[in-house]
Amino acid sequence: MMRNFKVFVYQDGDPNTYYQTPRKLTGKYASEGYFFQNIHESSFRTEDPEKADLFFIPISCHKMRGKGISYENMTVIVRNYVESLIAKYPYWNRTLGADHFFVTCHDVGVRATEGLAFLVKNAIRVVCSPSYDVGYIPHKDVALPQVLQPFPLPAGGNDIENRTILGFWAGHRNSRIRVILARVWENDTELAISNNRINRAIGELVYQKSFYRTKFCICPGGSQVNSARIADSIHYGCVPVILSNYYDLPFNDILDWRKFSLVLKESDVYNLKQILKSISDEKFAMLHKRLVEVQKHFEWHSPPVPHDAFHMVMFELWLRRHVIKY
């Protein structure tokens, strides 16, 4: 892959509007920004479309959102841009877009493109909200990890003896599973479940430091199936407990999530404590060890470094490339 995989980035569009460049490299949607920047910094990019395995459509719905554009107008802008590429270049029509891809981490990107059937059906969607029940196609599309960077504290490591809390979650009740989680477990003495994010007023980085002291960090889906809490858990060495149905986990084609996390059904929330307490110390130690080993795959860098999140996404795209050359 490193030697031969090539991506052509369409140069059309004013970088000062919605094209080519990321809105920013911080916050909940940093993954989108980093990918836009990394592809230009990497050896995967080619300026010769005849040598390309895939074609990147560099339009950012996140930048549109920052300018206050409505979903309806976003859809029009995306349609006009893609149709202009189809009219100007021959490459889309060779495969009807099957060797094209676009990247969006914010759910506005999913909503803005849902109305474009030809784009959603044919192109590869690299998205942070890969839910099977909203048209995501796992053998075609790619799950992008939602990573909240920069991390304010260092990565957790060989610190099992400090992890005295069984399970931890603090957040907003903006989904059915979160409402149930808080209702069932917020008064439990062994699970640290809070109905709201920990207020910064009670101490500096208390929320992040809680990850260091916890064995299992609960990761229920919010307004979408995904959560930046998963990458936070991995970074701080807290074994993530995925509580989200229909979620195609990031890098599922490469990583075996069962080796470093617990993947549960949402209906398991009622038996959550029993499930966590059934994990032996030996099994937890193995989960934690393997979790530390995969931390590097959930970090973004500029320029990108081997085995980081950018290279993992590129490997997922490489698996979806077309082997026929025109």
PDB file of C-alpha atoms in Angstrom, residues 1 33 92 177 194 258:
ATOM      1  CA  MET A   1       0.000   0.000   0.000  1.00  0.00           C
ATOM      2  CA  GLY A  33      -9.736  18.386   9.377  1.00  0.00           C
ATOM      3  CA  TRP A  92     -16.526   9.636 -12.298  1.00  0.00           C
ATOM      4  CA  ILE A 177     -29.670   4.594  25.714  1.00  0.00           C
ATOM      5  CA  SER A 194     -23.342  10.979  36.162  1.00  0.00           C
ATOM      6  CA  ARG A 258     -13.190  -7.859  21.114  1.00  0.00           C
TER       7      ARG A 258
END
